[in-house]
Every structure is written in C-alpha cells, then in structure tokens.
Short mmCIF file of C-alpha atoms in Angstrom, two decimals:
data_model
loop_
_atom_site.label_atom_id
_atom_site.label_comp_id
_atom_site.label_asym_id
_atom_site.label_seq_id
_atom_site.Cartn_x
_atom_site.Cartn_y
_atom_site.Cartn_z
CA MET V 1 35.45 58.05 7.42
CA CYS V 2 32.64 60.02 5.84
CA MET V 3 31.45 58.88 2.46
CA ASP V 4 29.93 61.58 -0.29
CA ARG V 5 26.68 59.66 -1.43
CA ARG V 6 25.12 62.77 -3.61
CA TRP V 7 25.91 60.96 -6.91
CA TYR V 8 23.99 58.33 -6.20
CA HIS V 9 20.26 60.20 -6.57
CA ASN V 10 22.00 61.54 -9.91
CA VAL V 11 21.80 58.26 -11.66
CA ALA V 12 19.12 57.65 -14.20
CA VAL V 13 16.98 54.92 -14.31
CA SER V 14 17.25 55.22 -17.97
CA PRO V 15 19.22 57.57 -20.17
CA THR V 16 16.61 57.95 -22.98
CA PRO V 17 12.83 57.69 -22.37
CA LEU V 18 11.43 54.36 -23.00
CA ILE V 19 9.38 54.15 -26.51
CA SER V 20 6.80 51.73 -26.98
CA ILE V 21 6.89 50.35 -30.67
CA MET V 22 3.32 48.71 -30.28
CA ASP V 23 1.96 52.34 -29.95
CA CYS V 24 3.89 53.71 -32.64
CA VAL V 25 3.19 51.62 -35.61
CA SER V 26 0.05 51.91 -37.63
CA CYS V 27 -0.34 48.30 -38.33
CA ILE V 28 0.81 45.17 -36.68
CA ARG V 29 -0.07 42.74 -39.02
CA GLU V 30 1.40 44.51 -42.04
CA PRO V 31 4.07 47.19 -41.38
CA THR V 32 4.26 50.19 -43.67
CA GLU V 33 7.63 51.87 -45.13
CA ASP V 34 7.43 54.18 -42.52
CA ASP V 35 6.59 51.52 -39.71
CA ILE V 36 9.88 49.43 -40.88
CA LEU V 37 11.99 52.60 -40.74
CA LEU V 38 10.38 53.74 -37.25
CA ILE V 39 11.14 49.93 -36.08
CA HIS V 40 14.80 50.30 -36.98
CA GLN V 41 15.01 53.51 -35.35
CA THR V 42 13.74 52.41 -32.44
CA THR V 43 16.12 49.28 -32.16
CA MET V 44 19.27 51.38 -32.76
CA ALA V 45 17.77 53.61 -29.58
CA ASP V 46 16.98 50.69 -27.57
CA GLU V 47 20.72 49.19 -28.36
CA GLU V 48 22.41 52.57 -27.39
CA ALA V 49 20.46 52.82 -24.05
CA ILE V 50 21.81 49.27 -23.05
CA GLN V 51 25.36 50.20 -24.29
CA GLU V 52 24.84 53.30 -21.60
CA LEU V 53 23.14 51.12 -18.91
CA ASP V 54 26.29 48.63 -19.17
CA SER V 55 28.66 51.48 -18.74
CA GLU V 56 26.90 52.55 -15.69
CA MET V 57 26.38 49.29 -14.37
CA THR V 58 30.33 48.55 -14.76
CA LEU V 59 30.82 51.43 -13.01
CA LEU V 60 28.44 50.70 -9.81
CA TYR V 61 29.85 47.22 -9.80
CA SER V 62 33.80 48.56 -9.42
CA VAL V 63 31.82 50.80 -6.75
CA LEU V 64 30.39 48.22 -5.01
CA GLU V 65 33.53 45.99 -5.12
CA ARG V 66 35.61 48.85 -3.55
CA LEU V 67 32.99 48.88 -0.99
CA ARG V 68 33.25 45.45 -0.43
CA LEU V 69 36.68 45.32 0.19
CA GLN V 70 36.64 48.08 2.82
CA LYS V 71 34.11 46.42 4.52
CA ASP V 72 35.85 43.28 4.74
CA LYS V 73 39.10 45.73 6.12
CA HIS V 74 36.51 47.17 8.46
CA ARG V 75 35.55 43.57 9.66
CA GLU V 76 39.37 42.44 9.85
CA ASN V 77 40.39 45.45 12.01
CA ILE V 78 36.93 44.75 14.53
CA ARG V 79 38.17 41.11 14.71
CA ARG V 80 41.79 42.12 16.02
CA ALA V 81 40.38 44.93 18.36
CA ARG V 82 38.01 42.24 19.88
CA SER V 83 40.88 39.59 19.96
CA LEU V 84 42.95 42.16 22.31
CA LEU V 85 40.22 41.53 24.96
CA THR V 86 39.74 37.94 24.84
CA LEU V 87 40.38 36.26 27.97
CA ALA V 88 43.58 34.21 26.55
CA ARG V 89 44.90 37.65 26.21
CA ARG V 90 44.52 38.70 29.63
CA LEU V 91 45.65 35.53 31.32
CA PRO V 92 48.89 36.04 33.26
CA PRO V 93 51.92 34.05 32.02
CA GLU V 94 51.25 31.70 35.13
CA LEU V 95 47.92 30.71 34.57
CA LEU V 96 48.68 30.22 31.07
CA ALA V 97 51.39 28.26 31.80
CA ARG V 98 49.47 26.02 34.28
CA ILE V 99 46.75 25.80 31.59
CA PHE V 100 49.43 24.14 29.41
CA GLU V 101 50.54 22.14 32.07
CA ILE V 102 47.21 20.38 32.40
CA CYS V 103 46.93 19.83 28.63
CA ALA V 104 50.43 17.99 28.88
CA LYS V 105 49.09 15.97 31.74
CA SER V 106 45.87 14.67 30.17
CA GLY V 107 47.75 13.03 27.45
CA TRP V 108 48.37 15.57 24.87
CA THR V 109 52.01 14.92 24.52
CA ARG V 110 52.62 17.90 22.14
CA ALA V 111 50.83 19.91 24.01
CA PRO V 112 54.22 22.22 25.04
CA VAL V 113 55.43 22.44 21.45
CA VAL V 114 52.32 23.37 19.67
CA VAL V 115 51.20 25.97 22.22
CA SER V 116 54.64 27.56 22.28
CA GLN V 117 54.06 28.29 18.38
CA VAL V 118 51.09 30.13 18.88
CA CYS V 119 52.19 33.58 19.45
CA SER V 120 54.67 35.33 21.47
CA ALA V 121 52.83 35.71 24.87
CA TRP V 122 51.80 31.86 24.69
CA ARG V 123 55.59 31.11 23.81
CA LYS V 124 56.58 33.43 27.13
CA ALA V 125 54.34 31.11 29.27
CA ALA V 126 55.22 27.71 27.73
CA ALA V 127 58.87 28.61 28.62
CA SER V 128 58.08 27.88 32.02
CA PRO V 129 59.82 24.78 33.00
CA ARG V 130 56.76 22.74 34.69
CA VAL V 131 55.13 22.60 30.94
CA TRP V 132 57.63 20.41 29.90
CA SER V 133 57.34 18.26 33.03
CA TYR V 134 55.21 15.45 31.20
CA LEU V 135 57.72 13.44 28.92
CA PHE V 136 55.99 10.53 26.58
CA LEU V 137 58.75 8.62 24.99
CA ASP V 138 57.45 6.27 22.36
CA LEU V 139 60.80 4.25 21.49
CA ARG V 140 59.46 2.56 18.33
CA SER V 141 59.89 5.40 16.20
CA GLY V 142 61.13 8.95 15.47
CA ASN V 143 63.90 10.06 17.47
CA PRO V 144 63.64 9.64 21.31
CA THR V 145 67.18 10.39 22.05
CA GLY V 146 66.87 13.93 20.52
CA LYS V 147 63.68 14.41 22.11
CA VAL V 148 65.08 13.59 25.66
CA VAL V 149 67.76 16.34 25.15
CA PHE V 150 65.39 18.68 24.04
CA TRP V 151 62.82 18.01 26.63
CA LEU V 152 65.42 17.93 29.61
CA SER V 153 66.78 21.40 28.25
CA LYS V 154 63.72 22.90 28.69
CA VAL V 155 62.46 21.52 32.07
CA GLN V 156 65.77 22.56 33.79
CA HIS V 157 64.89 21.16 37.54
CA ALA V 158 60.95 21.10 37.61
CA PRO V 159 59.85 17.76 38.72
CA LEU V 160 59.63 14.98 35.93
CA HIS V 161 56.50 12.78 34.92
CA ILE V 162 58.16 9.90 32.55
CA THR V 163 56.57 7.43 30.34
CA LEU V 164 58.41 4.83 28.72
CA ASP V 165 56.87 2.71 25.69
CA ILE V 166 59.43 0.03 25.28
CA PRO V 167 59.21 -2.23 21.97
CA LEU V 168 60.37 -5.87 22.17
CA GLU V 169 63.87 -4.38 20.41
CA SER V 170 64.93 -1.25 21.15
CA PRO V 171 68.23 0.27 20.20
CA SER V 172 67.94 3.44 21.83
CA LEU V 173 67.28 2.45 25.41
CA GLU V 174 70.41 2.02 26.56
CA GLU V 175 70.98 5.71 25.45
CA VAL V 176 67.91 6.94 26.61
CA LEU V 177 68.20 5.36 29.98
CA SER V 178 71.84 7.07 30.12
CA LEU V 179 70.19 10.48 29.80
CA LEU V 180 67.10 10.32 32.42
CA ILE V 181 68.95 8.56 34.95
CA PRO V 182 71.36 11.69 36.10
CA ARG V 183 67.81 13.31 36.78
CA SER V 184 66.74 10.69 38.94
CA LYS V 185 66.05 13.19 42.00
CA GLN V 186 63.46 14.48 39.32
CA TRP V 187 61.65 11.78 38.76
CA HIS V 188 58.01 12.29 40.48
CA THR V 189 56.03 9.54 38.13
CA LEU V 190 57.45 6.77 36.37
CA ILE V 191 55.58 4.81 34.13
CA ILE V 192 57.15 1.83 32.03
CA LYS V 193 55.36 -0.03 29.66
CA SER V 194 57.30 -3.23 28.07
CA VAL V 195 56.23 -6.03 25.80
CA ASP V 196 58.03 -8.70 27.78
CA SER V 197 59.37 -9.15 31.56
CA THR V 198 63.24 -9.40 30.21
CA THR V 199 62.89 -6.07 29.30
CA MET V 200 61.19 -4.46 32.05
CA ASN V 201 63.78 -6.55 34.81
CA TYR V 202 66.50 -4.76 32.70
CA VAL V 203 65.10 -1.16 33.40
CA LEU V 204 64.12 -1.94 36.99
CA ARG V 205 67.73 -3.01 37.42
CA ARG V 206 69.03 0.29 36.11
CA CYS V 207 67.11 1.80 38.66
CA ASN V 208 68.43 0.66 41.26
CA PHE V 209 69.70 4.19 42.55
CA PRO V 210 67.82 6.75 45.36
CA LEU V 211 64.48 8.00 44.03
CA PRO V 212 63.61 10.42 46.77
CA ASP V 213 60.74 12.20 45.13
CA LEU V 214 59.09 9.38 43.38
CA ARG V 215 55.22 9.04 43.91
CA GLN V 216 53.93 6.93 41.51
CA LEU V 217 55.08 4.09 39.44
CA ASP V 218 53.43 2.30 36.87
CA VAL V 219 55.16 -1.00 35.52
CA ILE V 220 52.81 -2.26 32.55
CA THR V 221 53.92 -5.68 30.80
CA GLU V 222 52.27 -7.84 28.46
CA MET V 223 53.96 -11.26 28.69
CA GLU V 224 56.93 -12.99 30.81
CA GLY V 225 60.13 -13.41 29.33
CA SER V 226 61.43 -16.13 27.06
CA GLN V 227 62.54 -17.56 30.38
CA GLY V 228 59.17 -17.41 31.92
CA ASP V 229 61.05 -14.38 34.97
CA PRO V 230 58.43 -12.69 36.62
CA VAL V 231 58.75 -9.01 36.88
CA ASN V 232 61.69 -8.45 40.03
CA MET V 233 60.97 -5.16 41.53
CA SER V 234 63.53 -5.47 44.66
CA SER V 235 65.93 -3.44 42.48
CA LEU V 236 63.88 -0.32 43.78
CA GLN V 237 65.13 0.10 47.15
CA ASP V 238 65.03 3.46 47.88
CA ALA V 239 61.63 5.36 47.22
CA SER V 240 60.31 6.35 50.46
CA ARG V 241 57.81 8.83 49.00
CA LEU V 242 56.11 6.40 46.72
CA SER V 243 52.18 5.78 47.54
CA ARG V 244 50.83 5.15 43.98
CA LEU V 245 51.50 1.74 42.48
CA LEU V 246 49.89 0.19 39.41
CA ILE V 247 51.11 -3.33 37.83
CA GLU V 248 49.64 -5.17 34.95
CA GLN V 249 51.41 -8.40 34.34
CA PRO V 250 50.07 -12.07 34.34
CA ASN V 251 51.26 -12.81 38.11
CA LEU V 252 50.35 -11.10 41.12
CA PRO V 253 53.78 -9.42 41.92
CA GLN V 254 56.01 -9.81 44.81
CA TRP V 255 57.99 -7.48 46.99
CA ASN V 256 58.85 -6.37 50.57
CA ASN V 257 60.15 -2.74 49.88
CA PHE V 258 57.14 -0.62 49.47
CA MET V 259 56.14 0.21 52.97
CA LYS V 260 54.62 3.83 52.32
CA VAL V 261 52.31 2.98 49.36
CA THR V 262 48.48 3.55 49.79
CA LYS V 263 47.14 2.89 46.57
CA LEU V 264 47.74 -0.56 44.82
CA HIS V 265 46.13 -1.11 41.45
CA ILE V 266 46.76 -4.66 39.93
CA VAL V 267 45.75 -5.91 36.60
CA LEU V 268 46.28 -9.23 35.82
CA SER V 269 46.82 -9.57 32.13
CA SER V 270 46.52 -12.96 30.17
CA SER V 271 46.77 -14.52 26.90
CA THR V 272 44.25 -16.82 24.99
CA LEU V 273 46.73 -19.67 25.65
CA PHE V 274 47.60 -19.42 29.01
CA VAL V 275 45.62 -18.25 32.09
CA PRO V 276 47.50 -18.17 35.11
CA SER V 277 45.89 -19.02 38.38
CA ILE V 278 45.55 -16.83 41.46
CA ASN V 279 47.16 -17.90 44.63
CA ALA V 280 45.42 -16.87 47.81
CA THR V 281 48.86 -17.24 49.69
CA ASP V 282 50.60 -15.20 46.94
CA TRP V 283 48.06 -12.28 47.59
CA ILE V 284 48.14 -12.42 51.23
CA GLU V 285 52.21 -12.14 51.17
CA MET V 286 52.24 -9.41 48.78
CA LEU V 287 49.48 -7.00 51.16
CA GLN V 288 51.19 -8.17 54.48
CA ALA V 289 54.19 -5.72 52.89
CA LEU V 290 51.89 -2.88 52.57
CA PRO V 291 50.36 -1.95 55.97
CA GLU V 292 49.77 1.62 55.19
CA LEU V 293 47.56 0.63 52.20
CA ARG V 294 44.24 2.61 51.97
CA ASP V 295 43.15 2.27 48.13
CA LEU V 296 43.07 -1.51 46.72
CA THR V 297 41.89 -2.55 43.30
CA LEU V 298 42.42 -6.24 41.81
CA GLU V 299 41.28 -6.24 37.85
CA LEU V 300 41.38 -9.10 35.30
CA SER V 301 42.04 -7.44 31.87
CA ASN V 302 40.48 -10.41 30.07
CA PRO V 303 36.86 -11.79 30.61
CA GLY V 304 36.69 -15.00 31.35
CA THR V 305 37.34 -17.17 34.54
CA ARG V 306 40.56 -17.82 36.52
CA THR V 307 41.28 -20.48 39.28
CA TYR V 308 41.57 -19.36 42.28
CA ASN V 309 43.74 -21.49 44.70
CA ASP V 310 42.09 -20.89 48.62
CA SER V 311 43.91 -20.48 51.92
CA GLN V 312 42.97 -20.06 55.24
CA ARG V 313 44.67 -17.16 56.46
CA ALA V 314 44.24 -13.44 56.17
CA VAL V 315 45.68 -10.38 56.15
CA ASP V 316 44.80 -7.33 58.26
CA LEU V 317 44.41 -4.33 56.05
CA PRO V 318 43.48 -1.72 59.29
CA HIS V 319 43.52 1.86 57.11
CA LEU V 320 42.13 0.16 53.89
CA GLU V 321 39.31 2.56 53.32
CA SER V 322 38.61 1.79 49.21
CA LEU V 323 38.51 -2.09 47.67
CA THR V 324 37.65 -2.79 43.97
CA LEU V 325 37.09 -6.34 42.49
CA HIS V 326 36.69 -6.48 38.80
CA VAL V 327 37.20 -10.44 38.73
CA SER V 328 35.54 -13.51 37.62
CA PRO V 329 32.47 -14.80 40.02
CA GLU V 330 34.78 -17.74 41.59
CA VAL V 331 37.49 -15.14 42.61
CA ASN V 332 35.18 -13.22 44.79
CA ARG V 333 36.25 -15.69 47.38
CA ILE V 334 39.39 -13.81 47.99
CA LEU V 335 37.24 -11.45 50.21
CA LEU V 336 37.76 -13.53 52.97
CA THR V 337 41.40 -13.12 52.49
CA MET V 338 40.98 -9.91 53.79
CA HIS V 339 39.89 -8.14 57.53
CA THR V 340 38.89 -4.51 56.77
CA PRO V 341 37.39 -2.49 59.56
CA ALA V 342 37.77 0.89 58.43
CA LEU V 343 36.74 0.29 55.13
CA ARG V 344 34.28 2.84 53.53
CA GLN V 345 33.81 1.97 49.77
CA LEU V 346 33.59 -1.66 48.03
CA HIS V 347 33.04 -2.16 44.52
CA LEU V 348 32.62 -6.06 43.22
CA ARG V 349 32.35 -6.23 39.51
CA CYS V 350 32.12 -9.19 37.32
CA SER V 351 34.74 -9.03 34.68
CA SER V 352 33.13 -12.18 32.68
CA ASP V 353 29.81 -12.24 30.78
CA PRO V 354 27.09 -11.70 33.68
CA LEU V 355 25.14 -15.23 35.03
CA ALA V 356 21.81 -15.84 34.10
CA ARG V 357 21.14 -16.57 38.10
CA PRO V 358 22.52 -15.22 41.51
CA HIS V 359 25.78 -16.51 42.11
CA MET V 360 25.11 -18.04 45.50
CA PRO V 361 28.97 -18.36 46.47
CA SER V 362 29.42 -14.62 45.73
CA GLY V 363 26.65 -13.51 48.22
CA ALA V 364 27.96 -15.73 50.83
CA HIS V 365 31.63 -14.74 50.72
CA LEU V 366 29.87 -11.12 50.49
CA CYS V 367 28.06 -11.56 53.72
CA ARG V 368 31.11 -12.71 55.87
CA PHE V 369 33.28 -10.26 54.57
CA LEU V 370 30.99 -7.20 55.95
CA GLU V 371 30.66 -9.02 59.40
CA SER V 372 34.47 -7.84 59.69
CA SER V 373 33.77 -4.30 57.48
CA PRO V 374 30.98 -2.43 59.56
CA CYS V 375 31.91 0.68 58.44
CA VAL V 376 31.10 0.54 54.84
CA GLN V 377 29.05 3.70 53.27
CA LEU V 378 29.25 2.82 49.52
CA LEU V 379 28.25 -0.91 48.15
CA GLU V 380 28.52 -1.24 44.35
CA LEU V 381 27.33 -4.88 42.81
CA TYR V 382 28.10 -4.58 39.11
CA ASP V 383 27.04 -7.45 37.43
CA VAL V 384 27.73 -9.54 40.59
CA ASP V 385 24.24 -10.65 41.13
CA VAL V 386 23.54 -12.63 44.68
CA GLN V 387 20.24 -14.10 46.03
CA ARG V 388 17.87 -12.24 47.97
CA ILE V 389 18.13 -13.52 51.15
CA ASP V 390 22.02 -12.37 51.19
CA PHE V 391 20.44 -8.74 50.06
CA VAL V 392 18.72 -9.06 53.61
CA ARG V 393 21.77 -9.87 55.33
CA CYS V 394 23.88 -7.41 54.01
CA PHE V 395 21.20 -4.45 54.78
CA GLU V 396 21.48 -5.79 58.37
CA LEU V 397 25.34 -5.83 58.31
CA LEU V 398 25.51 -2.16 57.01
CA PRO V 399 24.39 0.49 59.28
CA LYS V 400 26.05 3.11 57.83
CA LEU V 401 25.62 2.59 54.56
CA GLU V 402 24.96 5.67 52.32
CA GLU V 403 25.11 4.68 48.66
CA LEU V 404 23.82 1.62 47.42
CA ARG V 405 24.86 0.79 43.34
CA LEU V 406 23.40 -2.20 41.52
CA HIS V 407 23.66 -3.14 38.06
CA ASP V 408 21.72 -6.14 36.52
CA SER V 409 20.65 -7.38 39.76
CA ASP V 410 17.81 -9.30 41.03
CA ILE V 411 16.73 -7.41 43.86
CA ALA V 412 13.01 -6.97 44.32
CA ASP V 413 10.50 -4.92 45.78
CA GLU V 414 10.49 -7.13 49.26
CA GLN V 415 14.22 -6.56 50.11
CA LEU V 416 13.19 -2.79 49.71
CA ARG V 417 10.54 -2.56 52.16
CA LEU V 418 13.16 -3.64 54.80
CA LEU V 419 14.80 -0.19 53.90
CA HIS V 420 11.04 1.49 54.72
CA GLY V 421 10.53 4.28 57.27
CA ASP V 422 12.60 5.04 60.77
CA THR V 423 12.65 1.47 61.55
CA GLY V 424 14.28 0.09 58.06
CA HIS V 425 17.74 -1.25 57.82
CA CYS V 426 20.37 1.13 56.39
CA PRO V 427 19.22 4.43 58.40
CA ASN V 428 22.12 6.87 56.96
CA LEU V 429 21.13 5.70 52.99
CA ALA V 430 20.70 8.94 51.07
CA ARG V 431 21.52 7.60 47.29
CA LEU V 432 20.60 4.81 45.11
CA ASP V 433 21.57 3.93 41.39
CA PHE V 434 19.74 0.87 39.94
CA ARG V 435 20.26 -0.31 36.28
CA TRP V 436 18.98 -3.20 34.88
CA CYS V 437 17.33 -4.40 37.89
CA ASN V 438 14.29 -5.85 35.88
CA TYR V 439 12.54 -7.39 39.38
CA LEU V 440 12.05 -3.85 40.48
CA THR V 441 8.94 -1.48 40.26
CA GLY V 442 8.99 2.04 40.15
CA SER V 443 6.22 1.81 42.69
CA ALA V 444 8.29 0.63 45.33
CA LEU V 445 11.06 3.11 44.86
CA VAL V 446 8.32 5.89 45.34
CA ASN V 447 7.27 4.27 48.41
CA LEU V 448 10.72 3.83 49.85
CA THR V 449 11.63 7.42 49.10
CA LYS V 450 8.37 8.89 50.76
CA SER V 451 8.58 6.61 53.76
CA ARG V 452 12.00 8.61 54.31
CA LEU V 453 10.77 12.04 53.99
CA PRO V 454 11.32 13.96 57.32
CA GLN V 455 8.06 14.48 59.52
CA ASN V 456 8.36 17.93 60.68
CA GLU V 457 4.68 18.12 62.57
CA SER V 458 3.02 16.01 64.33
CA GLU V 459 -0.64 15.14 63.59
CA ASP V 460 -1.83 17.86 66.06
CA ARG V 461 1.02 20.23 64.75
CA GLY V 462 3.06 20.28 67.92
CA SER V 463 6.33 19.88 68.57
CA PHE V 464 8.79 18.46 65.72
CA THR V 465 10.00 14.84 65.66
CA MET V 466 13.41 13.95 64.85
CA PRO V 467 13.70 11.35 61.86
CA GLN V 468 16.06 8.50 62.69
CA THR V 469 16.47 7.34 59.03
CA ARG V 470 17.99 9.57 56.57
CA GLN V 471 16.04 11.03 53.75
CA ILE V 472 16.83 9.91 50.28
CA ASN V 473 18.72 12.48 48.52
CA GLU V 474 19.20 10.91 44.93
CA VAL V 475 17.34 7.57 42.64
CA ALA V 476 19.32 7.06 39.86
CA VAL V 477 17.05 4.35 37.57
CA ILE V 478 18.51 3.48 34.17
CA ASN V 479 16.90 0.43 31.87
CA CYS V 480 14.96 -0.68 34.79
CA LEU V 481 11.80 -2.80 33.09
CA HIS V 482 9.35 -1.75 35.39
CA VAL V 483 10.11 1.37 36.47
CA LYS V 484 7.52 3.65 34.55
CA GLU V 485 7.70 7.71 33.39
CA GLN V 486 5.17 8.58 36.09
CA ASP V 487 7.56 6.81 38.67
CA VAL V 488 9.93 9.08 37.43
CA LEU V 489 8.04 12.28 38.01
CA ASP V 490 6.72 11.01 41.40
CA LEU V 491 10.38 10.28 42.36
CA ALA V 492 11.32 13.91 41.00
CA GLU V 493 8.30 15.42 43.59
CA MET V 494 10.24 14.04 46.21
CA THR V 495 14.26 13.97 45.44
CA HIS V 496 16.30 14.36 42.45
CA CYS V 497 15.98 11.60 40.36
CA ARG V 498 18.75 10.69 37.59
CA VAL V 499 17.87 8.95 34.28
CA LEU V 500 21.59 9.52 33.09
CA ILE V 501 24.95 8.42 34.09
CA ARG V 502 26.80 10.10 36.42
CA SER V 503 30.19 10.95 34.48
CA ASP V 504 32.53 10.20 32.28
CA GLU V 505 34.44 8.18 35.07
CA ASP V 506 31.22 6.17 35.65
CA HIS V 507 31.92 2.41 34.93
CA CYS V 508 29.08 2.07 32.46
CA TYR V 509 30.61 5.16 30.22
CA ARG V 510 33.21 2.87 28.84
CA ARG V 511 31.19 0.15 28.42
CA GLY V 512 28.37 1.96 26.67
CA CYS V 513 25.62 -0.33 28.13
CA CYS V 514 23.50 2.48 29.91
CA ASN V 515 23.76 5.05 27.22
CA ASN V 516 19.87 5.44 27.03
CA GLU V 517 19.91 8.52 25.08
CA ARG V 518 16.94 7.91 22.73
CA TYR V 519 14.91 7.28 26.35
CA ARG V 520 16.20 10.61 27.70
CA GLN V 521 14.75 12.43 24.55
CA ARG V 522 11.54 10.95 24.36
CA LEU V 523 10.94 12.05 27.65
CA ARG V 524 11.75 15.88 26.60
CA LEU V 525 9.83 15.89 23.74
CA ARG V 526 6.91 14.48 25.47
CA HIS V 527 6.79 17.22 28.20
CA ASN V 528 8.06 19.90 25.74
CA ASN V 529 11.04 20.28 27.61
CA LYS V 530 9.06 21.21 30.65
CA LEU V 531 10.30 18.33 33.29
CA PRO V 532 10.66 19.09 36.56
CA LYS V 533 14.25 20.79 37.50
CA ARG V 534 15.16 17.42 39.71
CA VAL V 535 14.95 15.29 36.98
CA ILE V 536 18.51 15.02 35.96
CA LEU V 537 18.95 14.14 32.21
#
C-alpha cells in the first residue's frame, strides 16, 4: 500500500510571523499609549496563532492515531502469517498425539481435555484414543463416575493406565469399579492408593479376574485396617505379563503368584506411634517367589531406625542386576540374606541422620556381601560411611568397578592411592563422584587422574604400550572441603570435571543438599565465563 505524503511538506511551522514584543515597544519600564495598544494587538495575534496550531495538532493527532491503528493491523497480520509456519502447525497429527500422550503420562491429568480446546488441528490430534490412556481418579471430589464414563468413551480399545486415589470413605468406589472391571483386558498399569489396608484388600478382591496385559502394579496404603489385616495380594492370580511392582505399606508383603516380576520397589511406611520391625525370614520368603527379579529397591519412608530380626538363611537371586537399600544402618545387615552373582549396581543410602563416625557393622556386611558379587560396576554409598580399612577391602573385591559415588564419606588420600597407575585396584574405574568428602584433598584426585592417563609412547619414543588400567573419564566434586578451585582447573586439563549434580533424577536433587549455585556462579565470574570446556557447571 502506497500513501501520499506530500501534504506533510505543506505544514507551516507557524501560520503568522512571530513578533518579539520586546523589540517593538519604545520603553519597557514605562510603556506609552502606543506601546499598550501594540501589546494588545500582539497578544491577540499570538492567541489566534495558538488556535490555528491547536487545530493543526488535532488533525495530526487524528492522522497519527489512524496510522497507529493501521500499524497494529499489519503487526497482527504478520503474527497470524508467521503462526502458520510454526512447528506446532506443521507437525503431523500422529506426532502431536504422541506429545499429548507424554504430557498425560507425566502427571498432567487434564492434558487431553485442555489440548483439545486449543484449535481444530489439536482437537483432531487429541481424538487419538491413546491420548486418553491415562486415567487419574481422585474419589475425594468431583464426579468420578462421570469422568470414567467420559474417559472410556474416548479411550476406546487403547491401553489403560489407571490411578485410583481412594479416601477412607468413598461412596462412589463400587460404581467406579463396576465401570472399570469390564475393561480389565486393556489394563496396562494399575496404581491403587488407599488410606488403610481394608479398603485396599476390597479393591484387590474385586480384581480376581484375568489381567492379561497388566505390566505394572502399584499398591500404596498408609496404615493397616482396624482389624490389623495386612494387604493380601493372593487374589491377583492371572497377571502373566506383570513385571513391575511397587508396594508401599507398613510391613513386608507376602505372595506366591508374581513369578515374572523383574522390578520390585518396596517402601516401608510407619507412623510416629508404631514402627514395625523387619523380619529377615519374611524378606527371604518374599524374594524366593521372584526368581526372575532384576531390579530391587527397599526404602524406609520415614527417617529413623527399625529393629531388624536376623536370619542365618539366604536367598539366591541369580538375575538381580541392581540393588538399592535406602534404610537405617542397622538394616544394612539384610545384605547378608542375598546372593547376587550377576549384580551390576549397588546403591546403599542411609534413611536416618548421618552418623558422626563410620558405622563398623555396615562396612563388614558390605565386604561380606561383595565377596559373592564380583561383577559390581557401580557402587554408591550415600551417608553410609565405612571404616577406611573396609574401603581397601572393597577395592580389592571390585575388579570390574567402573563408577564410584560417595556422599559424606571419610575416605582419605591414602585409600585413593591404592587406585593409582597400572597396578592399582579397580582397573576399569572411569567415573568418580565425591560429595561432602572432607578428608579428601584435591591434589589426591589430580594425582589419581594423572596416574590413569594413557602412556602412548615409551621413553625412547618407540613402540606403543597398552595401559592396564582405564582412564578416568569424569570426576565430580561437590562441597568437598579440601578440593580447591585450582584443583578443579587441573582436573579439567585431563578429564571432565563436574561441579554440578547429574540431573533431576539425582538423589541429591530432592534433598537439596548439593545445590552449590553460589559457588558455581563465583567460579564463572572469577574466570569471566571463560572456563575450560571440560568444567561442567
């Protein structure tokens, strides 16, 4: 659009010549009759000029407002035009539907409803049945029955991932179950949360039918029922594809019908009034029913200690690859009840406040356990401190160790020197993660990393020599008192040096104990944001 702008040049600066009254009067101090008349004439002329200028300004303001409106229309047109080129509009409906499904899976319970109201293209993508696969039902409020009817009409024959949150009294529970049970062949994930075991047992009894596609089952209850009955899972007899099991309750569960389970996560909850003990015999009998187990986690939900009743028996777990114990130090003795020849990852975490000194029994139990687990590649000790002599024994028992993680540990330079060079222990060690290790010096880490560097040439620059130990690929140091800034820079010359937690899946992420943002910010500012690339912060 072309606009005629010639009229702009015809706008005069002032419609009448400006007369300076000071130059026209004969006497400023005592004006004469002629001066007074001239002053009145000049004043009238200026007032007329102001009126003309106001008229022209009004015209220009109206033109300016019209131009501003036209400008806004063009900007809106540009915005709409560019919106047609956005990635969201060019994505195929199948990919959009997959994104919406991931949103629902991540916990955004209203995702299918919200995205279907954005535009027609999103509404079309949200019509995919799998977008509605994740059904979250809180029976405390709203209209859960109506939600089930609406959701099932959308999901059609797609897999169902159901979460039931049941209060102590729920009049709509029976009606909701009567709607869900006919779709049992579509169940892939079932998460049941209840206040007491009585309600939980009622729901589980209602599920005594084939569940051919059920892959994951989470059973979470806060306390036992009024009659003290534990959760009874014997009614779930026909779930041939069930592989992931999470149980959260006060006591260890019992079953004999989950032969195919490969991942088990047990959270032992407790109140401030009653803390049940852990019986090793119950633990062994529980694990004996899971011969295919590959990933095992035992966790105490509340800080504090539990009494542990030992047993001389042990259970063989030939396929177990990952073991996580988040328990009080007294319960670490449970390690001796398991034989795990194929174990690859061992995570020992303390659920209570860290002790002021190494826990001697934990170190002894760990060493005895590792004697039958020679394939461990990752060892994590989180607030589980052992004696330094036990560190030496652990290094001797871990020839395949690739990653070592220590949090609040008393390990010292003397123990690190056992890992030096081609003749050191743990020849495959490649990653170190030390946090709050206040007896460890930065120079010891630098020397260890240097001793593991590959020696490509001999002294006479002749033939190549193959290293017998693996090079250190990454060293993480967070809140270690005697690791200085220069040590971090020296490490970065040889390997990656991390002063940041790994990700939001890091155990320290939830606790917030290793958030060293101020230290990392000072490090950036001191070096003008020109740190070596191998410093990860």
